[in-house]
CSV table of C-alpha atoms in Angstrom, one decimal:
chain,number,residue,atom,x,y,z
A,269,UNK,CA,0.0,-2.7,-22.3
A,270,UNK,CA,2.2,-2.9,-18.9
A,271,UNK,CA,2.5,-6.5,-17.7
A,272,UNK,CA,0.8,-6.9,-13.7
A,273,UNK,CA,2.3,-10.0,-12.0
A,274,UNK,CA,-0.1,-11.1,-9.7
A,275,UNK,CA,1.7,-13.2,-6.4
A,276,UNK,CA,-0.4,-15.7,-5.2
A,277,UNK,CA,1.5,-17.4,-1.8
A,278,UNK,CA,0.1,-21.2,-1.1
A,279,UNK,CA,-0.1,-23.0,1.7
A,280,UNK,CA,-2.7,-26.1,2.2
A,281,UNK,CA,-5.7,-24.2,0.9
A,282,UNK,CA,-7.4,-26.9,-1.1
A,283,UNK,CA,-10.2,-25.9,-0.6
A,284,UNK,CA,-9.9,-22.8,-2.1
A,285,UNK,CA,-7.4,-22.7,-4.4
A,286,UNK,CA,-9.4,-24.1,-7.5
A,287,UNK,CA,-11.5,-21.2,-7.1
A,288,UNK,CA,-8.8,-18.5,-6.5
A,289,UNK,CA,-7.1,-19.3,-9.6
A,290,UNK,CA,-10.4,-19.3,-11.4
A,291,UNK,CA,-10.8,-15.6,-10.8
A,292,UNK,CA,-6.8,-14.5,-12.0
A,293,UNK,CA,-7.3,-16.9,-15.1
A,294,UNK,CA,-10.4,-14.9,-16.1
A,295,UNK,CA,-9.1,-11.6,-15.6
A,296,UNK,CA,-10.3,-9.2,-18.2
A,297,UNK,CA,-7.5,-7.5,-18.3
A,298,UNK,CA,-4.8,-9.6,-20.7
A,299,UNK,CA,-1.3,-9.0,-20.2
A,300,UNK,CA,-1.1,-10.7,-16.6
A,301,UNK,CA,1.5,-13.2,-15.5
A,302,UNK,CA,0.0,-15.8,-12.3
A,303,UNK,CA,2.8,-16.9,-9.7
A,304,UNK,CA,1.9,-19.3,-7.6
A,305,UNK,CA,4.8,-19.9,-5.0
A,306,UNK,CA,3.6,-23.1,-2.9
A,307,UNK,CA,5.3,-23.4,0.7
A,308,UNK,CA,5.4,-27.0,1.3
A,309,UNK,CA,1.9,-27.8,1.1
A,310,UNK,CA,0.9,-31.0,2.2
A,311,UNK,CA,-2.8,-31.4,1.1
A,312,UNK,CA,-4.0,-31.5,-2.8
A,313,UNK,CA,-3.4,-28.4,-3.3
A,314,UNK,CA,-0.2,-29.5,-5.7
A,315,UNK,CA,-2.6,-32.1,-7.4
A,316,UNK,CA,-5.4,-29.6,-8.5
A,317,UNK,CA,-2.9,-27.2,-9.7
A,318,UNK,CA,-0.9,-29.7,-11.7
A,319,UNK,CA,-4.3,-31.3,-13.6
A,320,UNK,CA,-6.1,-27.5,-14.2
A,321,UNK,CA,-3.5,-24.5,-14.0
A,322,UNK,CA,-0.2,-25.7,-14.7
A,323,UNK,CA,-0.3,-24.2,-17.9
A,324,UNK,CA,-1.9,-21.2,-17.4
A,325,UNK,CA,0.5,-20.2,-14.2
A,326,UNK,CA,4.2,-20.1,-13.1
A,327,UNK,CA,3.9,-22.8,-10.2
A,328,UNK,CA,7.0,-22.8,-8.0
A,329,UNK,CA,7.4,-24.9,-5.0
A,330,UNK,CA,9.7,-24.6,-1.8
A,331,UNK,CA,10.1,-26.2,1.1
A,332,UNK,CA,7.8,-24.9,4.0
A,333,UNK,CA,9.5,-21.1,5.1
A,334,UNK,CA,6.6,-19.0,5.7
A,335,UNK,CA,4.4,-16.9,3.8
A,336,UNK,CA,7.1,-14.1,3.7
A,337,UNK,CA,9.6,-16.0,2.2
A,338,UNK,CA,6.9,-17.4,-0.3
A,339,UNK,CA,6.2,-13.7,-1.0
A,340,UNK,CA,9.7,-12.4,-1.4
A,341,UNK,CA,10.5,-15.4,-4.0
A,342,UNK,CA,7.6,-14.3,-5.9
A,343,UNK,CA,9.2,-10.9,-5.9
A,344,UNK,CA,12.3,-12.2,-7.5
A,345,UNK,CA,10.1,-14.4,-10.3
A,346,UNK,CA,8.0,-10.9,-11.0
A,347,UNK,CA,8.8,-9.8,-14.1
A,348,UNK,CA,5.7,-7.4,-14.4
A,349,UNK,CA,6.1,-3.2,-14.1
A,350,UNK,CA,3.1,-3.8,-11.0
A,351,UNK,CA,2.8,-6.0,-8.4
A,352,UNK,CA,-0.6,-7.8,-6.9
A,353,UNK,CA,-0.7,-10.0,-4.1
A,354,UNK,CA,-4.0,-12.6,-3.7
A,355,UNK,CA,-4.4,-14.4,-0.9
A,356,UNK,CA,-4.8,-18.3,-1.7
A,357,UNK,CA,-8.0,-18.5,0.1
A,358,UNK,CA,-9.0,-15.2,-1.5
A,359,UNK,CA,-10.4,-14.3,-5.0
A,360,UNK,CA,-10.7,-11.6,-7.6
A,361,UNK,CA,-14.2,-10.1,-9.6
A,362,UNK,CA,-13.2,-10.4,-13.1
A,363,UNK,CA,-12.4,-7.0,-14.1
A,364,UNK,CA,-10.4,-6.6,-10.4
A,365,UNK,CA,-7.1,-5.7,-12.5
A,366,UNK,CA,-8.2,-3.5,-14.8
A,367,UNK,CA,-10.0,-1.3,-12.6
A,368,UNK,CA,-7.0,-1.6,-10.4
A,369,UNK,CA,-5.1,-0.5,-13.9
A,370,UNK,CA,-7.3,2.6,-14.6
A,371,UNK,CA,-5.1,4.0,-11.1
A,372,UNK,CA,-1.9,3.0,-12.3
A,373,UNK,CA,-0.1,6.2,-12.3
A,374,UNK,CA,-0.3,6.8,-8.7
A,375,UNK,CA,2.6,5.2,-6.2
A,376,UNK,CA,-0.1,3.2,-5.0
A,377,UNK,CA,-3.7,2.0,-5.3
A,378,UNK,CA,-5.8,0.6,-2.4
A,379,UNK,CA,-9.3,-0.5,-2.4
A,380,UNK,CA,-11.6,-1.2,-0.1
A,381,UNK,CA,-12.9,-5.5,-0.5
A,382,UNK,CA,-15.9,-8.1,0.6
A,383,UNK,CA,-14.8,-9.8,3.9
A,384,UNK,CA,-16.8,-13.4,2.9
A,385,UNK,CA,-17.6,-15.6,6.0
A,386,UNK,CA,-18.7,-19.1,5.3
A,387,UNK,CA,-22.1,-17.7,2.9
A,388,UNK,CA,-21.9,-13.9,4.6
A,389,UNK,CA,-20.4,-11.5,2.7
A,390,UNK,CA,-19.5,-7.7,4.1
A,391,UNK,CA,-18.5,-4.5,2.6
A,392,UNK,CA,-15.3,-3.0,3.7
A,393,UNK,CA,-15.7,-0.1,1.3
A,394,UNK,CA,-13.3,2.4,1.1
A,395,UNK,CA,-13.9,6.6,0.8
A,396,UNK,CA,-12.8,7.6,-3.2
A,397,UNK,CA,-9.7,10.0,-3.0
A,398,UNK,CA,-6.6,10.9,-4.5
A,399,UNK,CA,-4.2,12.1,-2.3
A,400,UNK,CA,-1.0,13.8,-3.4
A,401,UNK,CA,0.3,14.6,0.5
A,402,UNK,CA,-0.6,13.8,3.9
A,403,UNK,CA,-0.5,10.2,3.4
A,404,UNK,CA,0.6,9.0,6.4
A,405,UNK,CA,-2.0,11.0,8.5
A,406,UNK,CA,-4.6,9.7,6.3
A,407,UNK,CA,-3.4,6.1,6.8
A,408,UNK,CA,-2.7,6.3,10.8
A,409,UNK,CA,-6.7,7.5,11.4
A,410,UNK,CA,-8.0,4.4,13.4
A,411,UNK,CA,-10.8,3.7,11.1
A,412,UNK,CA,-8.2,3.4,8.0
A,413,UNK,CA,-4.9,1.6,9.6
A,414,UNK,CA,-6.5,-1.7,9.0
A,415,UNK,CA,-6.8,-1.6,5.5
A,416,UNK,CA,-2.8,-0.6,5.4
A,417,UNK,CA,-1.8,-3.5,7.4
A,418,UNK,CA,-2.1,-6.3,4.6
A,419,UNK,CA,-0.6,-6.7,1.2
A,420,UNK,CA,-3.5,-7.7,-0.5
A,421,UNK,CA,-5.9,-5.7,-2.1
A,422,UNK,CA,-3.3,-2.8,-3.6
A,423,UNK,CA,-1.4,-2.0,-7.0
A,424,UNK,CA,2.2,-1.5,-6.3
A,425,UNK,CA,4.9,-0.5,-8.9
A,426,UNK,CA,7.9,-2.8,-9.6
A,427,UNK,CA,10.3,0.2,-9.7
A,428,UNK,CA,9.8,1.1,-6.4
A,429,UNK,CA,9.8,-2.3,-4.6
A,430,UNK,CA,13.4,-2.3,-6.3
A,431,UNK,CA,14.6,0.9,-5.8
A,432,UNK,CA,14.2,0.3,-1.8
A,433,UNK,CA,15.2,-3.5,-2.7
A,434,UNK,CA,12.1,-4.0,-0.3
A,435,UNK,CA,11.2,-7.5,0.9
A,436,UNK,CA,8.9,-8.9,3.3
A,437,UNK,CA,10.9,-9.4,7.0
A,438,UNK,CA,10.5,-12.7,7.8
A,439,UNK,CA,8.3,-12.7,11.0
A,440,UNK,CA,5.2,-14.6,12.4
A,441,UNK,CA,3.6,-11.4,12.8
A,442,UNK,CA,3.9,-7.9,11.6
A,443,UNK,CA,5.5,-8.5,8.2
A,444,UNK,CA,2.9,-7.4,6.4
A,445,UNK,CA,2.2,-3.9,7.9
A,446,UNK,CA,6.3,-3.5,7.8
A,447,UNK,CA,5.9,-4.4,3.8
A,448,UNK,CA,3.2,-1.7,3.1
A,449,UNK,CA,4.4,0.8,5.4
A,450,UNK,CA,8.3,0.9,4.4
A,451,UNK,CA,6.5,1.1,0.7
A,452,UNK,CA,4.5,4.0,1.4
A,453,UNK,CA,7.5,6.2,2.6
A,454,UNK,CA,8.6,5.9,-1.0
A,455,UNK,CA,4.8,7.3,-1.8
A,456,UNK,CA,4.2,10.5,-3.3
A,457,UNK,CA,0.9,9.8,-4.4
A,458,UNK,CA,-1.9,7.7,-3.3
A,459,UNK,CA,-5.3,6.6,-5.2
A,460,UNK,CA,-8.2,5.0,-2.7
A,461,UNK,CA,-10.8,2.9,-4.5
A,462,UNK,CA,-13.9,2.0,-2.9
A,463,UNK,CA,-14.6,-1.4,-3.6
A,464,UNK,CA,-13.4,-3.2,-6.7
A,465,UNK,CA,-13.4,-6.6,-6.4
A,466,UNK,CA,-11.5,-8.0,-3.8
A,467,UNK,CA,-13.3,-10.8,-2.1
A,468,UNK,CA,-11.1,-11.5,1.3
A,469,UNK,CA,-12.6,-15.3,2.7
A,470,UNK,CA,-12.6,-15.7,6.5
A,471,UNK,CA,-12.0,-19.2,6.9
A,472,UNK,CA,-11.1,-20.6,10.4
A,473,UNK,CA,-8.0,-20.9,9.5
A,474,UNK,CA,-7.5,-17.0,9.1
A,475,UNK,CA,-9.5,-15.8,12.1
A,476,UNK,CA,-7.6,-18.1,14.8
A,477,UNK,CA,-5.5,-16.0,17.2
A,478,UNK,CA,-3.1,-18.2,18.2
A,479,UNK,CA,-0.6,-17.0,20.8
A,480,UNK,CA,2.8,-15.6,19.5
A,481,UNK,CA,5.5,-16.4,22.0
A,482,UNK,CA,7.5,-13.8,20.9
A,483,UNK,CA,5.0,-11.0,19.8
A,484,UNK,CA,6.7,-8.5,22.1
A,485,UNK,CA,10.3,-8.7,20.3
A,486,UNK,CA,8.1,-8.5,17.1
A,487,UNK,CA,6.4,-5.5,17.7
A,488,UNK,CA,9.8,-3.7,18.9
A,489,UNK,CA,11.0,-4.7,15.6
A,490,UNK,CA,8.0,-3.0,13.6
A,491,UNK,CA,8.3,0.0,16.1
A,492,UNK,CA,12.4,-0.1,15.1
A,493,UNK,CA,11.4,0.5,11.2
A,494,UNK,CA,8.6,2.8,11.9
A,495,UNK,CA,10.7,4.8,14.4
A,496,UNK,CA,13.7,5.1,11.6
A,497,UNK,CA,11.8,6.2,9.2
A,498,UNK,CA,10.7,9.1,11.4
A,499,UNK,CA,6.3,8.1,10.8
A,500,UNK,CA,5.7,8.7,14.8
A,501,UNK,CA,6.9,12.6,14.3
A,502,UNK,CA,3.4,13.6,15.4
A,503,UNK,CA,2.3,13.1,18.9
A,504,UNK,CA,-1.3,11.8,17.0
A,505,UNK,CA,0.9,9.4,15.5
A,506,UNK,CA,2.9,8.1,18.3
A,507,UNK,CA,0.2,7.5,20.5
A,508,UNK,CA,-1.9,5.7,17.9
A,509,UNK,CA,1.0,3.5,17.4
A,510,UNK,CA,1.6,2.7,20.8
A,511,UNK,CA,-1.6,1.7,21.8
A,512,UNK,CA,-2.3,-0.4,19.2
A,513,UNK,CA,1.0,-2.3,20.0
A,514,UNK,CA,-0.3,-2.2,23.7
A,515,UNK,CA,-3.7,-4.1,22.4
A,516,UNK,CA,-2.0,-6.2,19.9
A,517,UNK,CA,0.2,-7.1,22.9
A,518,UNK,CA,-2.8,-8.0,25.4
A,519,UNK,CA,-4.9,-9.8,22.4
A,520,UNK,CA,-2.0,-12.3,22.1
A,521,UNK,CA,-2.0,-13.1,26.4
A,522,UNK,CA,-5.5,-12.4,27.0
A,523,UNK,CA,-6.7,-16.0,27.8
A,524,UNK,CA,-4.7,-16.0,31.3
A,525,UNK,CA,-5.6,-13.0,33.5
A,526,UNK,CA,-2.5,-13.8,35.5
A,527,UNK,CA,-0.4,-13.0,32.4
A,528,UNK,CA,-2.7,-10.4,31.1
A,529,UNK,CA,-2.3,-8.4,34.6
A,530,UNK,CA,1.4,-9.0,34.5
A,531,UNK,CA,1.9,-8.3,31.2
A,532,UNK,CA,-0.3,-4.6,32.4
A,533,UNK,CA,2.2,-3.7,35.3
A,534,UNK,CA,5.1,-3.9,32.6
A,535,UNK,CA,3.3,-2.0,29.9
A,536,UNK,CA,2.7,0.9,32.4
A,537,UNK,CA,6.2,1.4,33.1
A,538,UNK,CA,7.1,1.4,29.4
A,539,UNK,CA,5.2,1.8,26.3
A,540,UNK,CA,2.5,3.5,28.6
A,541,UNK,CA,4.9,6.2,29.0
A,542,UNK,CA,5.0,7.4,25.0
A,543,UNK,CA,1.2,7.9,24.9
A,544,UNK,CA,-0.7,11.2,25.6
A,545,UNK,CA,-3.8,11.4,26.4
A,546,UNK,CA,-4.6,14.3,24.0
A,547,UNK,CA,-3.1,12.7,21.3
A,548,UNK,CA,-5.7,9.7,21.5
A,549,UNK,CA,-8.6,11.1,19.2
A,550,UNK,CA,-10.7,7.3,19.2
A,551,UNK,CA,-13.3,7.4,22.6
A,552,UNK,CA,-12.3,3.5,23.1
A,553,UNK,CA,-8.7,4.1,22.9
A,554,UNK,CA,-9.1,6.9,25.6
A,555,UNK,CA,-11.3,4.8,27.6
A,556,UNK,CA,-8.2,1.8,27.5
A,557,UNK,CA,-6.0,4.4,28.3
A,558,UNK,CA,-7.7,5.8,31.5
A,559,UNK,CA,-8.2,1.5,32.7
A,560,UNK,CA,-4.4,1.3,32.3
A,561,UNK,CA,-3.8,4.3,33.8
A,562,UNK,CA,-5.7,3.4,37.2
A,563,UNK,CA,-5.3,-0.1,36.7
A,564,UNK,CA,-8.5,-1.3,36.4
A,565,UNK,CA,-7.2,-4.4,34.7
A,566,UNK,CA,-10.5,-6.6,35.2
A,567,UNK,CA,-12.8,-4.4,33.1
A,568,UNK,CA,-10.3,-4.1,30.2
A,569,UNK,CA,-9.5,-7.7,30.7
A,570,UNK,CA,-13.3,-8.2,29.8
A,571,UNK,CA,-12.7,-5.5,27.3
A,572,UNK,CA,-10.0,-6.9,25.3
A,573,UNK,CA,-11.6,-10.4,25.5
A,574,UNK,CA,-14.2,-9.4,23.8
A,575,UNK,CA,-11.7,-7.8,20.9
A,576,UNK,CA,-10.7,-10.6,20.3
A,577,UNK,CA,-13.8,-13.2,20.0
């Protein structure tokens, strides 16, 4: 029985991690190893680990770097043949892994989960496929891009993490999707679960948008790695892209409409520039698009204010 080494990166979650770790130790699936990489947490979240799990886990602590560098050290602990990542806040139905396991000789599996606010739970179910080419056009339709932007909720292989020696960049945002995207252009193969057993929990914490001073050198940085490995080949493809860099962009200044209308201007005499109209297949993209285009900044001020509440 392959060993799965599930990383679990911890930072102040408290309040959650009792019952995350709960839900790995219970796993019916036996050969697993748990490491917990904690990145200078400050709350209890040291003392409940110590008095319930420390026997049951691999606890590691560091000094506070970021999750990405809390992630990459569990990489270098791993010493199972597949790779899960659980959110600290997050946690697992009991036979999670070993459905996950039934897919394990595809590059990848990826399921859909339960989004869990406070006592509200919602299904973010994926279609059941198997696809064995096309997999980047499957993941850049709008509807599915979300679910490839996150670590969590996937089966990766060992073998190919190393053979790419791929690690998580070390951002405030964008590492993820560069993490999942970089591994799928080592993907020949792909298995898409509906649902089974990921429970994501939306605490405050994880919905807050705080501005990112820097989210536009980020994003060029993501574009850099996409644009390398040749995934915006497709005029679908590079217009997707470079709208939802444009939306990502005004999300993060959308609280000032002086910034948001300046920030506007600039985007129309660059990124603006790489999108097509007829390469926009979502109505609300093409309706953004068309605001940009003849600057009618107030509506999709409103517009993108509403994305983001």
């Amino acid at each position: 029985m392959e060993k799965v080494s599930i990383i679990v990166p911890l930072y102040n979650k408290e309040k959650y991690i009792k019952k995350c770790l709960t839900s790995l130790v219970e796993q019916t699936y036996e050969n697993i190893e748990i490491i917990v990489v904690d990145d200078g947490s400050t709350d209890k979240s040291s003392k409940i680990i110590q008095e319930e799990f420390v026997s049951q886990i691999r606890y590691y602590q560091q000094k506070n770097a970021g999750v990405a560098v809390a992630r990459n050290y569990g990489l270098a602990l791993a010493t199972g043949q597949y790779i899960i990542f659980v959110d600290a806040d997050d946690y697992l139905e009991v036979d999670y892994v070993e459905k996950m396991m039934l897919n394990k000789q595809y590059d990848i599996a990826i399921s859909g989960y339960v989004s869990q606010r406070e006592n509200v739970k919602k299904d973010n179910i994926m279609e059941s496929i198997v696809l064995e080419n096309g997999i980047m056009d499957y993941i850049f339709r709008k509807d599915k891009f979300p679910y490839f932007t996150q670590p969590w909720g996937k089966l990766f292989k060992k073998e190919i993490i190393d053979k790419i020696n791929l690690e998580f960049p070390n951002l405030s945002f964008g590492e993820d999707t560069a993490f999942v995207l970089l591994y799928l252009t080592e993907c020949s193969t792909m298995s898409v679960l509906a649902n089974v057993g990921y429970i994501n929990v939306e605490n405050m914490g994880t919905l807050s948008r705080k501005r990112v001073s820097n989210m536009e050198e980020q994003l060029d940085y993501l574009t850099t790695l996409v644009v390398n490995k040749g995934l915006l080949d497709t005029t679908y493809r590079c217009s997707f892209w470079y709208l939802r860099n444009i939306k990502l962009n005004l999300l993060n200044v959308c609280d000032n409409f002086t910034d948001f209308t300046r920030l506007c201007k600039s985007i129309r005499k660059n990124e603006f520039n790489k999108i097509t109209f007829v390469g926009l297949v979502d109505k609300r993209d093409k309706i953004l698009y068309l605001m940009l285009k003849y600057r009618l900044y107030l509506p999709m001020y409103s517009i993108i204010r509403r994305m983001k509440s």
